[in-house]
PDB file of C-alpha atoms in Angstrom:
ATOM      1  CA  MET A  17      53.995  54.470-135.932  1.00 93.00           C
ATOM      2  CA  GLU A  18      53.810  57.980-137.354  1.00 97.00           C
ATOM      3  CA  HIS A  19      52.015  61.088-136.069  1.00 98.00           C
ATOM      4  CA  ASP A  20      50.810  63.748-138.485  1.00 98.00           C
ATOM      5  CA  PHE A  21      48.110  66.341-139.150  1.00 98.00           C
ATOM      6  CA  VAL A  22      45.729  66.894-142.048  1.00 98.00           C
ATOM      7  CA  SER A  23      44.245  70.318-142.771  1.00 98.00           C
ATOM      8  CA  THR A  24      40.473  70.464-143.243  1.00 98.00           C
ATOM      9  CA  SER A  25      38.080  73.326-143.926  1.00 98.00           C
ATOM     10  CA  GLU A  26      37.589  73.789-140.159  1.00 97.00           C
ATOM     11  CA  GLY A  27      40.981  72.966-138.679  1.00 98.00           C
ATOM     12  CA  GLN A  28      43.706  70.368-138.405  1.00 98.00           C
ATOM     13  CA  LEU A  29      42.990  66.727-137.594  1.00 98.00           C
ATOM     14  CA  HIS A  30      45.696  64.798-135.785  1.00 98.00           C
ATOM     15  CA  TYR A  31      46.165  61.130-136.599  1.00 98.00           C
ATOM     16  CA  VAL A  32      48.486  58.188-136.131  1.00 98.00           C
ATOM     17  CA  ARG A  33      49.359  55.842-138.981  1.00 98.00           C
ATOM     18  CA  THR A  34      50.846  52.364-138.816  1.00 98.00           C
ATOM     19  CA  GLY A  35      51.149  49.398-141.176  1.00 96.00           C
ATOM     20  CA  PRO A  36      52.172  49.153-144.839  1.00 95.00           C
ATOM     21  CA  ARG A  37      51.169  52.225-146.850  1.00 91.00           C
ATOM     22  CA  ASP A  38      50.104  50.091-149.802  1.00 93.00           C
ATOM     23  CA  ALA A  39      47.773  47.897-147.716  1.00 95.00           C
ATOM     24  CA  PRO A  40      43.989  48.456-147.624  1.00 96.00           C
ATOM     25  CA  ALA A  41      43.118  51.392-145.385  1.00 97.00           C
ATOM     26  CA  LEU A  42      41.407  51.025-142.014  1.00 98.00           C
ATOM     27  CA  LEU A  43      40.052  54.166-140.328  1.00 98.00           C
ATOM     28  CA  LEU A  44      39.676  53.925-136.529  1.00 98.00           C
ATOM     29  CA  LEU A  45      37.346  56.338-134.730  1.00 98.00           C
ATOM     30  CA  HIS A  46      37.525  56.544-130.945  1.00 98.00           C
ATOM     31  CA  SER A  47      34.874  57.075-128.266  1.00 98.00           C
ATOM     32  CA  ASN A  48      33.893  60.311-126.504  1.00 98.00           C
ATOM     33  CA  GLY A  49      36.653  61.824-124.391  1.00 98.00           C
ATOM     34  CA  GLY A  50      39.284  59.645-126.027  1.00 98.00           C
ATOM     35  CA  SER A  51      41.916  59.772-128.744  1.00 98.00           C
ATOM     36  CA  TRP A  52      43.948  57.536-131.041  1.00 98.00           C
ATOM     37  CA  ARG A  53      45.502  56.031-127.892  1.00 98.00           C
ATOM     38  CA  GLN A  54      42.396  53.952-127.271  1.00 98.00           C
ATOM     39  CA  PHE A  55      43.408  51.785-130.232  1.00 98.00           C
ATOM     40  CA  ALA A  56      47.122  51.469-129.491  1.00 98.00           C
ATOM     41  CA  GLY A  57      46.716  47.879-128.277  1.00 98.00           C
ATOM     42  CA  THR A  58      45.166  46.848-131.597  1.00 98.00           C
ATOM     43  CA  PHE A  59      47.864  48.263-133.869  1.00 98.00           C
ATOM     44  CA  ALA A  60      50.137  45.215-133.928  1.00 97.00           C
ATOM     45  CA  GLY A  61      47.326  42.846-134.886  1.00 97.00           C
ATOM     46  CA  LEU A  62      45.556  45.103-137.369  1.00 98.00           C
ATOM     47  CA  SER A  63      48.628  46.501-139.126  1.00 96.00           C
ATOM     48  CA  ASP A  64      49.487  43.058-140.500  1.00 93.00           C
ATOM     49  CA  ARG A  65      46.429  43.401-142.714  1.00 94.00           C
ATOM     50  CA  PHE A  66      45.834  47.148-143.009  1.00 97.00           C
ATOM     51  CA  ALA A  67      47.332  50.574-143.319  1.00 97.00           C
ATOM     52  CA  VAL A  68      45.813  51.794-140.053  1.00 98.00           C
ATOM     53  CA  TYR A  69      44.759  55.422-139.534  1.00 98.00           C
ATOM     54  CA  ALA A  70      43.609  56.314-136.005  1.00 98.00           C
ATOM     55  CA  VAL A  71      42.168  59.832-136.023  1.00 98.00           C
ATOM     56  CA  ASP A  72      41.585  62.226-133.141  1.00 98.00           C
ATOM     57  CA  LEU A  73      38.048  63.501-133.655  1.00 98.00           C
ATOM     58  CA  PRO A  74      37.473  67.271-133.824  1.00 98.00           C
ATOM     59  CA  GLY A  75      37.611  68.771-130.337  1.00 98.00           C
ATOM     60  CA  GLN A  76      39.458  65.773-128.905  1.00 98.00           C
ATOM     61  CA  GLY A  77      43.004  64.500-128.613  1.00 98.00           C
ATOM     62  CA  ASP A  78      45.336  66.816-130.522  1.00 98.00           C
ATOM     63  CA  SER A  79      42.866  67.835-133.227  1.00 98.00           C
ATOM     64  CA  PHE A  80      41.443  71.347-133.464  1.00 98.00           C
ATOM     65  CA  PRO A  81      39.042  72.551-130.717  1.00 98.00           C
ATOM     66  CA  LEU A  82      35.317  72.858-131.371  1.00 96.00           C
ATOM     67  CA  GLY A  83      33.937  76.360-131.803  1.00 93.00           C
ATOM     68  CA  ASP A  84      30.295  75.294-131.550  1.00 94.00           C
ATOM     69  CA  HIS A  85      28.094  72.197-131.608  1.00 95.00           C
ATOM     70  CA  PHE A  86      28.957  69.627-134.273  1.00 97.00           C
ATOM     71  CA  ALA A  87      26.290  67.301-135.657  1.00 98.00           C
ATOM     72  CA  ILE A  88      27.304  63.768-136.572  1.00 98.00           C
ATOM     73  CA  GLU A  89      27.016  64.759-140.227  1.00 98.00           C
ATOM     74  CA  ARG A  90      29.524  67.561-139.708  1.00 98.00           C
ATOM     75  CA  TYR A  91      32.048  65.149-138.217  1.00 98.00           C
ATOM     76  CA  SER A  92      31.454  62.922-141.244  1.00 98.00           C
ATOM     77  CA  ARG A  93      32.104  65.731-143.700  1.00 98.00           C
ATOM     78  CA  LEU A  94      35.459  66.519-142.121  1.00 98.00           C
ATOM     79  CA  LEU A  95      36.472  62.875-142.140  1.00 98.00           C
ATOM     80  CA  LEU A  96      35.673  62.723-145.855  1.00 98.00           C
ATOM     81  CA  GLU A  97      38.038  65.679-146.256  1.00 98.00           C
ATOM     82  CA  PHE A  98      40.632  63.725-144.270  1.00 98.00           C
ATOM     83  CA  ILE A  99      40.200  60.689-146.528  1.00 98.00           C
ATOM     84  CA  ASP A 100      40.429  62.840-149.654  1.00 98.00           C
ATOM     85  CA  ALA A 101      43.557  64.629-148.431  1.00 98.00           C
ATOM     86  CA  LEU A 102      45.345  61.308-147.929  1.00 98.00           C
ATOM     87  CA  GLU A 103      43.871  59.870-151.160  1.00 97.00           C
ATOM     88  CA  LEU A 104      42.507  56.799-149.373  1.00 97.00           C
ATOM     89  CA  GLU A 105      40.196  54.518-151.326  1.00 90.00           C
ATOM     90  CA  GLN A 106      37.773  51.728-150.361  1.00 87.00           C
ATOM     91  CA  VAL A 107      38.345  52.284-146.680  1.00 97.00           C
ATOM     92  CA  THR A 108      37.190  49.954-143.930  1.00 97.00           C
ATOM     93  CA  LEU A 109      35.566  51.881-141.067  1.00 98.00           C
ATOM     94  CA  LEU A 110      35.729  50.891-137.401  1.00 98.00           C
ATOM     95  CA  GLY A 111      34.234  53.140-134.749  1.00 98.00           C
ATOM     96  CA  CYS A 112      33.394  52.868-131.062  1.00 98.00           C
ATOM     97  CA  SER A 113      30.493  54.773-129.453  1.00 98.00           C
ATOM     98  CA  VAL A 114      30.447  58.239-131.075  1.00 98.00           C
ATOM     99  CA  GLY A 115      33.091  56.920-133.464  1.00 98.00           C
ATOM    100  CA  GLY A 116      30.590  54.214-134.387  1.00 98.00           C
ATOM    101  CA  SER A 117      27.836  56.783-134.926  1.00 98.00           C
ATOM    102  CA  ILE A 118      30.084  58.690-137.323  1.00 98.00           C
ATOM    103  CA  ALA A 119      31.128  55.481-139.090  1.00 98.00           C
ATOM    104  CA  ILE A 120      27.477  54.479-139.529  1.00 98.00           C
ATOM    105  CA  ASP A 121      26.659  57.898-140.970  1.00 98.00           C
ATOM    106  CA  LEU A 122      29.589  57.737-143.391  1.00 98.00           C
ATOM    107  CA  ALA A 123      28.739  54.220-144.545  1.00 98.00           C
ATOM    108  CA  ALA A 124      25.020  54.996-144.910  1.00 98.00           C
ATOM    109  CA  ASN A 125      25.469  58.196-146.905  1.00 97.00           C
ATOM    110  CA  HIS A 126      28.653  57.462-148.877  1.00 97.00           C
ATOM    111  CA  PRO A 127      28.726  53.688-149.411  1.00 97.00           C
ATOM    112  CA  GLN A 128      30.743  54.016-152.618  1.00 96.00           C
ATOM    113  CA  ARG A 129      33.662  55.380-150.580  1.00 96.00           C
ATOM    114  CA  PHE A 130      33.964  52.438-148.219  1.00 97.00           C
ATOM    115  CA  GLU A 131      34.598  48.711-148.263  1.00 96.00           C
ATOM    116  CA  ARG A 132      33.034  47.542-144.993  1.00 97.00           C
ATOM    117  CA  LEU A 133      31.960  48.680-141.539  1.00 98.00           C
ATOM    118  CA  VAL A 134      32.672  47.553-137.962  1.00 98.00           C
ATOM    119  CA  ILE A 135      30.382  49.025-135.291  1.00 98.00           C
ATOM    120  CA  VAL A 136      31.721  48.749-131.732  1.00 98.00           C
ATOM    121  CA  GLU A 137      29.651  49.494-128.617  1.00 98.00           C
ATOM    122  CA  THR A 138      27.558  52.166-130.328  1.00 98.00           C
ATOM    123  CA  PRO A 139      24.243  53.296-128.819  1.00 98.00           C
ATOM    124  CA  ALA A 140      21.219  53.278-131.126  1.00 98.00           C
ATOM    125  CA  ARG A 141      18.336  54.951-129.281  1.00 97.00           C
ATOM    126  CA  SER A 142      15.275  57.102-129.732  1.00 95.00           C
ATOM    127  CA  ASP A 143      15.289  60.652-128.373  1.00 95.00           C
ATOM    128  CA  GLU A 144      12.984  59.488-125.594  1.00 96.00           C
ATOM    129  CA  ALA A 145      15.441  56.787-124.587  1.00 96.00           C
ATOM    130  CA  TRP A 146      18.281  59.302-124.581  1.00 97.00           C
ATOM    131  CA  ALA A 147      16.197  61.744-122.531  1.00 97.00           C
ATOM    132  CA  SER A 148      15.565  59.132-119.850  1.00 97.00           C
ATOM    133  CA  ARG A 149      19.342  58.733-119.434  1.00 96.00           C
ATOM    134  CA  TRP A 150      20.367  62.352-119.855  1.00 98.00           C
ATOM    135  CA  GLY A 151      21.127  63.053-116.218  1.00 97.00           C
ATOM    136  CA  ALA A 152      23.549  60.133-116.184  1.00 96.00           C
ATOM    137  CA  MET A 153      25.140  61.312-119.451  1.00 97.00           C
ATOM    138  CA  GLU A 154      25.754  64.789-118.035  1.00 97.00           C
ATOM    139  CA  ALA A 155      27.248  63.271-114.900  1.00 96.00           C
ATOM    140  CA  LEU A 156      29.591  61.104-116.994  1.00 96.00           C
ATOM    141  CA  PHE A 157      30.761  63.820-119.358  1.00 98.00           C
ATOM    142  CA  GLY A 158      30.009  67.138-117.659  1.00 98.00           C
ATOM    143  CA  VAL A 159      32.596  66.400-114.963  1.00 97.00           C
ATOM    144  CA  VAL A 160      36.034  65.921-116.528  1.00 98.00           C
ATOM    145  CA  ALA A 161      38.035  64.473-113.636  1.00 97.00           C
ATOM    146  CA  GLN A 162      37.038  61.006-112.472  1.00 96.00           C
ATOM    147  CA  PRO A 163      38.629  59.171-109.521  1.00 97.00           C
ATOM    148  CA  PHE A 164      40.481  55.979-110.394  1.00 98.00           C
ATOM    149  CA  GLU A 165      37.880  53.861-108.600  1.00 97.00           C
ATOM    150  CA  PHE A 166      35.086  55.356-110.707  1.00 97.00           C
ATOM    151  CA  ALA A 167      36.976  55.118-114.004  1.00 97.00           C
ATOM    152  CA  ALA A 168      37.883  51.489-113.231  1.00 97.00           C
ATOM    153  CA  LYS A 169      34.167  50.632-113.164  1.00 96.00           C
ATOM    154  CA  ARG A 170      33.857  52.002-116.691  1.00 96.00           C
ATOM    155  CA  VAL A 171      37.080  50.562-118.143  1.00 98.00           C
ATOM    156  CA  LEU A 172      37.580  46.943-117.148  1.00 97.00           C
ATOM    157  CA  GLY A 173      41.115  46.084-116.060  1.00 97.00           C
ATOM    158  CA  LEU A 174      42.160  49.732-115.935  1.00 98.00           C
ATOM    159  CA  THR A 175      45.840  50.179-115.033  1.00 97.00           C
ATOM    160  CA  PRO A 176      47.533  53.247-113.513  1.00 97.00           C
ATOM    161  CA  GLN A 177      49.052  54.058-116.918  1.00 97.00           C
ATOM    162  CA  GLY A 178      45.700  53.563-118.589  1.00 97.00           C
ATOM    163  CA  TYR A 179      44.097  55.848-116.029  1.00 98.00           C
ATOM    164  CA  LEU A 180      46.682  58.534-116.749  1.00 98.00           C
ATOM    165  CA  GLU A 181      45.982  58.332-120.485  1.00 98.00           C
ATOM    166  CA  TRP A 182      42.210  58.296-119.815  1.00 98.00           C
ATOM    167  CA  SER A 183      42.540  61.436-117.694  1.00 98.00           C
ATOM    168  CA  ILE A 184      44.780  63.228-120.198  1.00 98.00           C
ATOM    169  CA  ASP A 185      42.348  62.584-123.040  1.00 98.00           C
ATOM    170  CA  ARG A 186      39.307  63.710-121.038  1.00 98.00           C
ATOM    171  CA  HIS A 187      41.042  66.921-119.999  1.00 98.00           C
ATOM    172  CA  LYS A 188      42.136  67.634-123.576  1.00 98.00           C
ATOM    173  CA  ALA A 189      38.517  67.329-124.703  1.00 98.00           C
ATOM    174  CA  GLY A 190      36.879  69.102-121.759  1.00 98.00           C
ATOM    175  CA  ALA A 191      33.315  68.987-120.473  1.00 98.00           C
ATOM    176  CA  LYS A 192      31.816  71.278-123.131  1.00 97.00           C
ATOM    177  CA  THR A 193      33.068  69.152-125.997  1.00 98.00           C
ATOM    178  CA  MET A 194      32.129  65.843-124.373  1.00 98.00           C
ATOM    179  CA  VAL A 195      28.564  66.951-123.597  1.00 98.00           C
ATOM    180  CA  SER A 196      28.306  68.401-127.115  1.00 98.00           C
ATOM    181  CA  VAL A 197      29.263  64.984-128.480  1.00 98.00           C
ATOM    182  CA  MET A 198      26.447  63.397-126.507  1.00 98.00           C
ATOM    183  CA  TRP A 199      24.004  65.885-128.012  1.00 98.00           C
ATOM    184  CA  ALA A 200      25.297  64.981-131.470  1.00 98.00           C
ATOM    185  CA  MET A 201      24.616  61.302-130.801  1.00 98.00           C
ATOM    186  CA  ARG A 202      21.188  62.044-129.318  1.00 98.00           C
ATOM    187  CA  ARG A 203      20.141  64.166-132.303  1.00 97.00           C
ATOM    188  CA  HIS A 204      21.437  61.746-134.927  1.00 97.00           C
ATOM    189  CA  ASP A 205      18.762  59.548-136.514  1.00 97.00           C
ATOM    190  CA  SER A 206      20.665  56.297-136.054  1.00 96.00           C
ATOM    191  CA  PHE A 207      17.599  54.184-136.866  1.00 97.00           C
ATOM    192  CA  ALA A 208      17.257  55.690-140.347  1.00 97.00           C
ATOM    193  CA  ALA A 209      21.012  55.479-140.946  1.00 97.00           C
ATOM    194  CA  LEU A 210      21.109  51.800-139.993  1.00 97.00           C
ATOM    195  CA  GLU A 211      18.296  51.033-142.419  1.00 95.00           C
ATOM    196  CA  ARG A 212      20.250  52.648-145.271  1.00 96.00           C
ATOM    197  CA  LEU A 213      23.353  50.533-144.717  1.00 97.00           C
ATOM    198  CA  THR A 214      24.361  48.324-147.634  1.00 97.00           C
ATOM    199  CA  LEU A 215      27.997  47.600-146.788  1.00 97.00           C
ATOM    200  CA  PRO A 216      29.136  44.354-145.155  1.00 96.00           C
ATOM    201  CA  THR A 217      28.849  45.104-141.437  1.00 98.00           C
ATOM    202  CA  LEU A 218      30.070  43.558-138.199  1.00 98.00           C
ATOM    203  CA  VAL A 219      28.584  44.585-134.836  1.00 98.00           C
ATOM    204  CA  LEU A 220      30.608  44.132-131.638  1.00 98.00           C
ATOM    205  CA  PHE A 221      29.447  44.388-128.027  1.00 98.00           C
ATOM    206  CA  GLY A 222      31.321  43.780-124.799  1.00 98.00           C
ATOM    207  CA  GLU A 223      29.937  41.023-122.603  1.00 97.00           C
ATOM    208  CA  SER A 224      29.522  43.631-119.820  1.00 98.00           C
ATOM    209  CA  THR A 225      28.155  46.322-122.124  1.00 98.00           C
ATOM    210  CA  PRO A 226      26.453  49.317-120.499  1.00 97.00           C
ATOM    211  CA  ILE A 227      24.321  49.799-123.645  1.00 97.00           C
ATOM    212  CA  ALA A 228      22.548  46.440-123.730  1.00 96.00           C
ATOM    213  CA  ASP A 229      19.329  48.230-124.728  1.00 95.00           C
ATOM    214  CA  SER A 230      20.837  48.827-128.191  1.00 97.00           C
ATOM    215  CA  ARG A 231      21.456  45.167-129.043  1.00 96.00           C
ATOM    216  CA  ALA A 232      17.847  44.597-130.061  1.00 96.00           C
ATOM    217  CA  VAL A 233      18.030  47.582-132.424  1.00 97.00           C
ATOM    218  CA  TYR A 234      20.955  46.074-134.321  1.00 98.00           C
ATOM    219  CA  GLU A 235      19.379  42.612-134.348  1.00 96.00           C
ATOM    220  CA  SER A 236      16.170  43.972-135.871  1.00 96.00           C
ATOM    221  CA  ARG A 237      17.586  46.573-138.251  1.00 96.00           C
ATOM    222  CA  LEU A 238      20.729  44.702-139.363  1.00 97.00           C
ATOM    223  CA  PRO A 239      19.544  41.069-139.359  1.00 95.00           C
ATOM    224  CA  GLN A 240      22.276  39.988-141.808  1.00 94.00           C
ATOM    225  CA  ALA A 241      25.125  41.488-139.792  1.00 97.00           C
ATOM    226  CA  PRO A 242      26.987  39.186-137.394  1.00 97.00           C
ATOM    227  CA  LEU A 243      26.693  40.396-133.803  1.00 98.00           C
ATOM    228  CA  VAL A 244      29.635  39.212-131.708  1.00 98.00           C
ATOM    229  CA  THR A 245      30.027  39.489-127.938  1.00 98.00           C
ATOM    230  CA  LEU A 246      33.613  40.123-126.840  1.00 98.00           C
ATOM    231  CA  PRO A 247      34.778  38.493-123.586  1.00 97.00           C
ATOM    232  CA  GLY A 248      36.333  40.534-120.813  1.00 96.00           C
ATOM    233  CA  CYS A 249      34.957  43.767-122.235  1.00 98.00           C
ATOM    234  CA  GLY A 250      32.577  46.519-121.270  1.00 98.00           C
ATOM    235  CA  HIS A 251      32.209  49.682-123.360  1.00 98.00           C
ATOM    236  CA  PHE A 252      35.838  49.949-124.509  1.00 98.00           C
ATOM    237  CA  PRO A 253      36.897  46.611-126.082  1.00 98.00           C
ATOM    238  CA  MET A 254      39.903  48.136-127.871  1.00 98.00           C
ATOM    239  CA  VAL A 255      41.288  49.084-124.451  1.00 98.00           C
ATOM    240  CA  GLU A 256      39.971  46.260-122.270  1.00 98.00           C
ATOM    241  CA  ASN A 257      40.678  43.287-124.523  1.00 98.00           C
ATOM    242  CA  PRO A 258      42.283  44.466-127.767  1.00 98.00           C
ATOM    243  CA  ALA A 259      43.267  40.921-128.760  1.00 98.00           C
ATOM    244  CA  ALA A 260      39.614  39.837-128.714  1.00 98.00           C
ATOM    245  CA  LEU A 261      38.599  42.789-130.883  1.00 98.00           C
ATOM    246  CA  VAL A 262      41.383  42.110-133.390  1.00 98.00           C
ATOM    247  CA  GLU A 263      40.529  38.405-133.491  1.00 98.00           C
ATOM    248  CA  ALA A 264      36.843  39.110-134.133  1.00 98.00           C
ATOM    249  CA  VAL A 265      37.583  41.593-136.914  1.00 98.00           C
ATOM    250  CA  LEU A 266      40.136  39.392-138.693  1.00 97.00           C
ATOM    251  CA  ALA A 267      37.947  36.278-138.396  1.00 96.00           C
ATOM    252  CA  TRP A 268      35.059  38.181-139.945  1.00 96.00           C
ATOM    253  CA  LEU A 269      37.270  39.419-142.762  1.00 92.00           C
ATOM    254  CA  GLU A 270      38.411  35.888-143.513  1.00 88.00           C
ATOM    255  CA  GLN A 271      34.805  34.768-143.627  1.00 86.00           C
ATOM    256  CA  GLU A 272      33.964  37.628-145.979  1.00 80.00           C
ATOM    257  CA  VAL A 273      36.812  36.604-148.301  1.00 68.00           C
ATOM    258  CA  GLU A 274      35.706  32.969-148.268  1.00 68.00           C
ATOM    259  CA  GLN A 275      32.121  33.884-149.099  1.00 72.00           C
ATOM    260  CA  ALA A 276      33.272  36.076-151.984  1.00 63.00           C
ATOM    261  CA  ARG A 277      35.133  33.200-153.662  1.00 59.00           C
TER     262      ARG A 277
END
């Protein structure tokens, strides 16, 4: 596993790379208040098939801090710069929550740059639906420190080490950035982006998902995309049950290969 930085037009993006350099590229995009560490448990399983790149989003992890609000499209533009800098081609995208929103935007607007898309636990809501939940969103992300007991309700099977990493990542991001991310998701027209998708797509939800309201959106707007429920997972499958996430992704890839023959 290697750590490195890529310079973009707005600052440096930190990332971790693992797997054979000549393998197909897989870009992993974490959830709000997280970092590359959220995917550490998936590296062993995914790096057999991919050159894995887990990026810290702008304002989070060890990437550059935000100077103002970023729209989802602005995150996407910087990730295209990241992909160009590393000369990656036909990338598979996998994103969770805000990472999923960015992955959807990239795949919808630049399909020629990507091979396929995996959407993990990503809200797809109207502004009215977001507004009805906004007090809860500010409570979740406007307060950085969360007691272990509270965090353990959000991350199933949370360990003391996992709680330490969770807390470090949230403090690196800070309340301003995390609430800004929620505004980016709220203001992004996910419905229109989903309808523009043409890439092969897999949708993953945890069996204890806190965003069950979004399932119907994916079922109606992506009727051809498999929707898989991951056991032992809530909103963070890559942390809670990484083996189940890896198994679902690799099984879907095998099915895609079989259908292409």
